[in-house]
Amino acid sequence: MSENIFKQDFQVTQKEREGLHQHPGKLIWFTGLSGSGKSTLANALEKYWHDQGLHTYVLDGDNIRRGVNRDLDFTPEGRAENLRRIAEIGKLFVDAGILTIAAFVSPLIKDRSSIKEIVGADHFVEVYIKASVETCEKRDVKGLYKKARSGEISNFTGISAPYEEPKKADMVIDTERMSLEEGLEKLVNQIGYC
Ligand SMILES: Nc1ncnc2c1ncn2[C@@H]1O[C@H](COP(=O)(O)OS(=O)(=O)O)[C@@H](OP(=O)(O)O)[C@H]1O
Ligand SMILES: Nc1ncnc2c1ncn2[C@@H]1O[C@H](COP(=O)(O)OP(=O)(O)O)[C@@H](O)[C@H]1O
């Protein structure tokens, strides 16, 4: 099948789109436990950049799983396919010259390495949104930890499924030690673009 499919090039290139936007296309990848602060920080970062006139978009776990990836579960295979598709979607957004923030638990090192490979290291920034299981469980924003403890939800990251901490993240935002404002400031200063 794939030997009969050819890459089609178009006149307008990624570089030209980036030139028009006056910033590069990037995939800023947030990984961390449920409740660590990924969505909160993604929202704050997009709002900050958008207000500076930059071209942005957020890909978020819950939203993608309610739509394009609604057929996938939380088994290791389901998560790997979820993340593979998101990496391909992220690659398209980068090609469109957009500063894209992806907020996914993405618990396994091997899956995060594959994402980086698909998107390309030059366009990829890995950010570990760090908070302990204990803190996330205390926050329990959606009541999912309670359900995981009672066995109502299986394969729940941090409780009944693993989370592998990044060993070499480009950036770490520790939401137990930093306020939302401090986390946002660190992201903006270290990633740049404004
Ligand atoms: N079993 C299990 N484990 C982890 N998370 C669960 C699970 N079941 C449902 N949820 C909710 O789904 C959100 C995580 O989806 P992701 O696509 O980010 O997960 S993954 O990257 O494929 O591991 C996650 O969103 P966040 O809380 O925003 O992280 C949860 O709300
Ligand atoms: N420093 C912080 N940075 C981000 N969120 C924080 C911080 N401190 C507390 N929180 C709270 O933690 C919760 C994180 O929830 P959420 O952003 O939905 O996490 P995730 O998307 O990782 O599941 C929110 O209720 C948020 O207000």
mmCIF file of C-alpha atoms and ligand atoms in Angstrom:
data_model
loop_
_atom_site.group_PDB
_atom_site.id
_atom_site.type_symbol
_atom_site.label_atom_id
_atom_site.label_comp_id
_atom_site.label_asym_id
_atom_site.label_seq_id
_atom_site.Cartn_x
_atom_site.Cartn_y
_atom_site.Cartn_z
ATOM 1 C CA MET A 1 0.000 0.000 0.000
ATOM 2 C CA SER A 2 2.505 2.655 1.173
ATOM 3 C CA GLU A 3 4.781 2.082 -1.853
ATOM 4 C CA ASN A 4 1.941 3.537 -3.959
ATOM 5 C CA ILE A 5 1.682 6.701 -1.868
ATOM 6 C CA PHE A 6 3.940 9.647 -2.711
ATOM 7 C CA LYS A 7 4.801 12.784 -0.764
ATOM 8 C CA GLN A 8 3.215 15.819 -2.381
ATOM 9 C CA ASP A 9 5.053 19.144 -2.097
ATOM 10 C CA PHE A 10 3.341 22.530 -2.211
ATOM 11 C CA GLN A 11 4.552 25.981 -3.253
ATOM 12 C CA VAL A 12 4.119 27.568 0.157
ATOM 13 C CA THR A 13 6.685 26.098 2.539
ATOM 14 C CA GLN A 14 6.864 25.831 6.326
ATOM 15 C CA LYS A 15 9.644 28.477 6.286
ATOM 16 C CA GLU A 16 7.374 30.875 4.366
ATOM 17 C CA ARG A 17 4.479 30.299 6.755
ATOM 18 C CA GLU A 18 6.839 30.894 9.676
ATOM 19 C CA GLY A 19 8.087 34.058 7.948
ATOM 20 C CA LEU A 20 4.531 35.353 7.651
ATOM 21 C CA HIS A 21 3.856 34.594 11.327
ATOM 22 C CA GLN A 22 7.285 35.932 12.368
ATOM 23 C CA HIS A 23 7.890 32.970 14.650
ATOM 24 C CA PRO A 24 8.695 29.293 14.159
ATOM 25 C CA GLY A 25 6.264 26.417 14.308
ATOM 26 C CA LYS A 26 6.998 24.326 17.421
ATOM 27 C CA LEU A 27 5.449 21.495 19.374
ATOM 28 C CA ILE A 28 5.691 22.247 23.087
ATOM 29 C CA TRP A 29 4.942 18.888 24.734
ATOM 30 C CA PHE A 30 3.646 18.854 28.328
ATOM 31 C CA THR A 31 3.895 15.477 30.074
ATOM 32 C CA GLY A 32 2.800 14.755 33.643
ATOM 33 C CA LEU A 33 0.287 13.051 35.874
ATOM 34 C CA SER A 34 -3.420 13.788 35.696
ATOM 35 C CA GLY A 35 -3.894 16.871 37.875
ATOM 36 C CA SER A 36 -0.253 17.983 37.658
ATOM 37 C CA GLY A 37 -1.240 21.242 35.922
ATOM 38 C CA LYS A 38 -0.780 20.532 32.198
ATOM 39 C CA SER A 39 -4.096 22.027 31.024
ATOM 40 C CA THR A 40 -3.894 24.988 33.404
ATOM 41 C CA LEU A 41 -0.387 25.912 32.205
ATOM 42 C CA ALA A 42 -1.202 25.212 28.533
ATOM 43 C CA ASN A 43 -4.174 27.550 28.803
ATOM 44 C CA ALA A 44 -2.085 30.278 30.477
ATOM 45 C CA LEU A 45 0.770 29.960 27.967
ATOM 46 C CA GLU A 46 -1.551 30.061 24.952
ATOM 47 C CA LYS A 47 -3.386 33.105 26.327
ATOM 48 C CA TYR A 48 -0.072 34.881 26.946
ATOM 49 C CA TRP A 49 1.255 34.160 23.443
ATOM 50 C CA HIS A 50 -2.090 34.881 21.755
ATOM 51 C CA ASP A 51 -2.206 38.297 23.446
ATOM 52 C CA GLN A 52 1.262 38.981 21.939
ATOM 53 C CA GLY A 53 -0.203 38.303 18.475
ATOM 54 C CA LEU A 54 1.407 34.872 18.019
ATOM 55 C CA HIS A 55 -0.286 31.990 16.185
ATOM 56 C CA THR A 56 -1.116 29.279 18.712
ATOM 57 C CA TYR A 57 -3.138 26.151 19.347
ATOM 58 C CA VAL A 58 -3.605 23.717 22.245
ATOM 59 C CA LEU A 59 -4.008 19.960 21.772
ATOM 60 C CA ASP A 60 -5.377 18.571 25.054
ATOM 61 C CA GLY A 61 -5.818 14.961 26.220
ATOM 62 C CA ASP A 62 -9.469 15.097 27.202
ATOM 63 C CA ASN A 63 -10.543 16.956 24.038
ATOM 64 C CA ILE A 64 -8.661 14.722 21.611
ATOM 65 C CA ARG A 65 -9.937 11.587 23.349
ATOM 66 C CA ARG A 66 -13.531 12.825 23.019
ATOM 67 C CA GLY A 67 -13.064 13.240 19.254
ATOM 68 C CA VAL A 68 -10.435 11.919 16.885
ATOM 69 C CA ASN A 69 -9.182 9.293 19.374
ATOM 70 C CA ARG A 70 -12.499 8.256 20.898
ATOM 71 C CA ASP A 71 -11.862 4.655 19.780
ATOM 72 C CA LEU A 72 -8.772 4.295 21.998
ATOM 73 C CA ASP A 73 -8.477 3.072 25.599
ATOM 74 C CA PHE A 74 -5.829 3.478 28.320
ATOM 75 C CA THR A 75 -3.998 0.195 27.787
ATOM 76 C CA PRO A 76 -0.313 0.614 26.838
ATOM 77 C CA GLU A 77 -1.287 -0.070 23.192
ATOM 78 C CA GLY A 78 -4.190 2.409 23.310
ATOM 79 C CA ARG A 79 -1.958 5.106 24.770
ATOM 80 C CA ALA A 80 0.830 4.457 22.225
ATOM 81 C CA GLU A 81 -1.613 4.820 19.319
ATOM 82 C CA ASN A 82 -3.222 7.887 20.931
ATOM 83 C CA LEU A 83 0.185 9.556 21.175
ATOM 84 C CA ARG A 84 1.329 8.460 17.701
ATOM 85 C CA ARG A 85 -1.728 10.105 16.133
ATOM 86 C CA ILE A 86 -1.249 13.257 18.218
ATOM 87 C CA ALA A 87 2.398 13.424 17.168
ATOM 88 C CA GLU A 88 1.302 13.266 13.505
ATOM 89 C CA ILE A 89 -1.322 15.959 14.123
ATOM 90 C CA GLY A 90 1.290 18.037 15.981
ATOM 91 C CA LYS A 91 3.643 17.684 13.009
ATOM 92 C CA LEU A 92 0.965 19.158 10.714
ATOM 93 C CA PHE A 93 0.475 22.099 13.091
ATOM 94 C CA VAL A 94 4.236 22.698 13.156
ATOM 95 C CA ASP A 95 4.273 22.592 9.345
ATOM 96 C CA ALA A 96 1.495 25.203 9.420
ATOM 97 C CA GLY A 97 3.870 27.434 11.432
ATOM 98 C CA ILE A 98 1.900 27.344 14.654
ATOM 99 C CA LEU A 99 3.144 27.381 18.244
ATOM 100 C CA THR A 100 1.351 24.245 19.380
ATOM 101 C CA ILE A 101 1.065 23.204 23.009
ATOM 102 C CA ALA A 102 0.266 19.523 23.573
ATOM 103 C CA ALA A 103 -0.934 18.482 27.061
ATOM 104 C CA PHE A 104 -0.946 14.689 27.452
ATOM 105 C CA VAL A 105 -0.108 12.365 30.320
ATOM 106 C CA SER A 106 2.207 10.491 27.892
ATOM 107 C CA PRO A 107 3.568 8.317 30.704
ATOM 108 C CA LEU A 108 6.203 6.210 28.921
ATOM 109 C CA ILE A 109 9.681 7.309 27.857
ATOM 110 C CA LYS A 110 9.510 5.147 24.721
ATOM 111 C CA ASP A 111 6.291 6.841 23.522
ATOM 112 C CA ARG A 112 7.699 10.322 24.174
ATOM 113 C CA SER A 113 10.869 9.391 22.226
ATOM 114 C CA SER A 114 8.716 8.274 19.288
ATOM 115 C CA ILE A 115 6.839 11.590 19.341
ATOM 116 C CA LYS A 116 10.137 13.507 19.194
ATOM 117 C CA GLU A 117 11.241 11.345 16.285
ATOM 118 C CA ILE A 118 7.993 11.904 14.352
ATOM 119 C CA VAL A 119 7.985 15.690 14.865
ATOM 120 C CA GLY A 120 11.756 16.202 14.602
ATOM 121 C CA ALA A 121 14.030 17.245 17.469
ATOM 122 C CA ASP A 122 14.422 20.817 16.107
ATOM 123 C CA HIS A 123 10.711 21.470 16.445
ATOM 124 C CA PHE A 124 10.072 19.696 19.731
ATOM 125 C CA VAL A 125 10.320 20.939 23.327
ATOM 126 C CA GLU A 126 9.592 18.467 26.138
ATOM 127 C CA VAL A 127 8.295 20.011 29.358
ATOM 128 C CA TYR A 128 7.777 17.900 32.486
ATOM 129 C CA ILE A 129 4.872 19.280 34.494
ATOM 130 C CA LYS A 130 5.923 17.857 37.831
ATOM 131 C CA ALA A 131 3.732 17.055 40.825
ATOM 132 C CA SER A 132 3.671 13.944 42.992
ATOM 133 C CA VAL A 133 0.852 11.400 42.949
ATOM 134 C CA GLU A 134 0.035 12.511 46.511
ATOM 135 C CA THR A 135 -0.444 16.134 45.445
ATOM 136 C CA CYS A 136 -2.418 15.228 42.311
ATOM 137 C CA GLU A 137 -4.596 12.926 44.372
ATOM 138 C CA LYS A 138 -5.238 15.723 46.888
ATOM 139 C CA ARG A 139 -6.184 18.064 44.030
ATOM 140 C CA ASP A 140 -8.307 15.347 42.364
ATOM 141 C CA VAL A 141 -9.721 17.939 39.957
ATOM 142 C CA LYS A 142 -12.078 15.488 38.208
ATOM 143 C CA GLY A 143 -12.599 12.896 40.959
ATOM 144 C CA LEU A 144 -10.661 10.327 38.913
ATOM 145 C CA TYR A 145 -8.165 9.367 41.658
ATOM 146 C CA LYS A 146 -11.081 8.471 43.938
ATOM 147 C CA LYS A 147 -12.517 6.284 41.182
ATOM 148 C CA ALA A 148 -9.098 4.725 40.514
ATOM 149 C CA ARG A 149 -8.633 3.907 44.233
ATOM 150 C CA SER A 150 -12.063 2.269 44.391
ATOM 151 C CA GLY A 151 -11.296 0.234 41.251
ATOM 152 C CA GLU A 152 -13.976 1.952 39.191
ATOM 153 C CA ILE A 153 -11.242 3.048 36.733
ATOM 154 C CA SER A 154 -8.459 0.627 35.781
ATOM 155 C CA ASN A 155 -5.044 1.421 34.281
ATOM 156 C CA PHE A 156 -5.017 4.805 35.980
ATOM 157 C CA THR A 157 -1.635 6.531 35.707
ATOM 158 C CA GLY A 158 0.134 6.825 39.050
ATOM 159 C CA ILE A 159 -2.248 4.390 40.770
ATOM 160 C CA SER A 160 -2.586 1.269 38.632
ATOM 161 C CA ALA A 161 -0.450 2.187 35.607
ATOM 162 C CA PRO A 162 3.120 3.527 35.501
ATOM 163 C CA TYR A 163 4.412 7.059 34.983
ATOM 164 C CA GLU A 164 8.065 7.243 33.881
ATOM 165 C CA GLU A 165 9.571 10.620 34.797
ATOM 166 C CA PRO A 166 11.520 12.293 31.985
ATOM 167 C CA LYS A 167 15.269 11.952 32.545
ATOM 168 C CA LYS A 168 16.277 14.741 30.178
ATOM 169 C CA ALA A 169 13.297 17.059 29.744
ATOM 170 C CA ASP A 170 14.094 20.398 28.113
ATOM 171 C CA MET A 171 12.320 22.032 31.036
ATOM 172 C CA VAL A 172 10.713 21.087 34.356
ATOM 173 C CA ILE A 173 7.838 23.042 35.875
ATOM 174 C CA ASP A 174 7.318 21.874 39.458
ATOM 175 C CA THR A 175 3.760 22.911 40.292
ATOM 176 C CA GLU A 176 4.217 22.003 43.976
ATOM 177 C CA ARG A 177 7.020 24.540 44.358
ATOM 178 C CA MET A 178 6.026 27.203 41.831
ATOM 179 C CA SER A 179 2.837 29.225 41.531
ATOM 180 C CA LEU A 180 0.970 29.291 38.217
ATOM 181 C CA GLU A 181 2.418 32.759 37.553
ATOM 182 C CA GLU A 182 5.980 31.559 38.240
ATOM 183 C CA GLY A 183 5.468 28.506 36.034
ATOM 184 C CA LEU A 184 4.192 30.662 33.195
ATOM 185 C CA GLU A 185 7.098 33.077 33.560
ATOM 186 C CA LYS A 186 9.615 30.233 33.370
ATOM 187 C CA LEU A 187 7.930 28.808 30.251
ATOM 188 C CA VAL A 188 7.803 32.168 28.486
ATOM 189 C CA ASN A 189 11.411 33.046 29.347
ATOM 190 C CA GLN A 190 12.939 29.689 28.464
ATOM 191 C CA ILE A 191 10.974 28.965 25.282
ATOM 192 C CA GLY A 192 11.245 32.544 23.999
ATOM 193 C CA TYR A 193 9.260 33.850 20.974
ATOM 194 C CA CYS A 194 8.051 37.113 22.456
HETATM 195 N N1 LIG B 1 -6.812 5.397 33.098
HETATM 196 C C1 LIG B 1 -6.515 6.698 32.932
HETATM 197 N N2 LIG B 1 -5.239 7.113 33.078
HETATM 198 C C2 LIG B 1 -4.953 8.420 32.900
HETATM 199 N N3 LIG B 1 -5.855 9.382 32.546
HETATM 200 C C3 LIG B 1 -7.144 8.991 32.385
HETATM 201 C C4 LIG B 1 -7.521 7.639 32.576
HETATM 202 N N4 LIG B 1 -8.861 7.543 32.348
HETATM 203 C C5 LIG B 1 -9.300 8.764 32.037
HETATM 204 N N5 LIG B 1 -8.284 9.645 32.051
HETATM 205 C C6 LIG B 1 -8.452 11.054 31.643
HETATM 206 O O1 LIG B 1 -7.850 11.137 30.348
HETATM 207 C C7 LIG B 1 -6.832 12.122 30.324
HETATM 208 C C8 LIG B 1 -5.502 11.523 29.844
HETATM 209 O O2 LIG B 1 -5.534 11.288 28.468
HETATM 210 P P1 LIG B 1 -4.193 11.313 27.643
HETATM 211 O O3 LIG B 1 -4.585 11.179 26.229
HETATM 212 O O4 LIG B 1 -3.414 12.516 28.024
HETATM 213 O O5 LIG B 1 -3.438 10.013 28.191
HETATM 214 S S1 LIG B 1 -2.182 9.269 27.541
HETATM 215 O O6 LIG B 1 -1.204 10.313 27.135
HETATM 216 O O7 LIG B 1 -2.640 8.488 26.385
HETATM 217 O O8 LIG B 1 -1.649 8.410 28.606
HETATM 218 C C9 LIG B 1 -6.626 12.622 31.731
HETATM 219 O O9 LIG B 1 -6.605 14.044 31.585
HETATM 220 P P2 LIG B 1 -5.694 14.990 32.479
HETATM 221 O O10 LIG B 1 -6.313 14.893 33.853
HETATM 222 O O11 LIG B 1 -5.888 16.333 31.851
HETATM 223 O O12 LIG B 1 -4.287 14.529 32.434
HETATM 224 C C10 LIG B 1 -7.815 12.090 32.518
HETATM 225 O O13 LIG B 1 -8.769 13.118 32.673
HETATM 226 N N1 LIG B 2 1.434 25.963 40.289
HETATM 227 C C1 LIG B 2 0.379 25.450 39.669
HETATM 228 N N2 LIG B 2 0.375 25.355 38.308
HETATM 229 C C2 LIG B 2 -0.680 24.808 37.666
HETATM 230 N N3 LIG B 2 -1.800 24.336 38.295
HETATM 231 C C3 LIG B 2 -1.837 24.403 39.635
HETATM 232 C C4 LIG B 2 -0.754 24.956 40.374
HETATM 233 N N4 LIG B 2 -1.052 24.883 41.691
HETATM 234 C C5 LIG B 2 -2.263 24.326 41.783
HETATM 235 N N5 LIG B 2 -2.752 24.047 40.554
HETATM 236 C C6 LIG B 2 -4.089 23.446 40.327
HETATM 237 O O1 LIG B 2 -3.895 22.092 39.976
HETATM 238 C C7 LIG B 2 -4.946 21.663 39.101
HETATM 239 C C8 LIG B 2 -4.314 21.104 37.839
HETATM 240 O O2 LIG B 2 -5.353 20.641 37.003
HETATM 241 P P1 LIG B 2 -5.157 20.490 35.446
HETATM 242 O O3 LIG B 2 -4.500 21.708 34.883
HETATM 243 O O4 LIG B 2 -6.480 20.085 34.889
HETATM 244 O O5 LIG B 2 -4.109 19.287 35.387
HETATM 245 P P2 LIG B 2 -3.851 18.241 34.215
HETATM 246 O O6 LIG B 2 -4.234 18.910 32.917
HETATM 247 O O7 LIG B 2 -2.390 17.935 34.315
HETATM 248 O O8 LIG B 2 -4.725 17.064 34.519
HETATM 249 C C9 LIG B 2 -5.817 22.901 38.825
HETATM 250 O O9 LIG B 2 -6.945 22.885 39.683
HETATM 251 C C10 LIG B 2 -4.876 24.061 39.186
HETATM 252 O O10 LIG B 2 -5.585 25.198 39.615
#
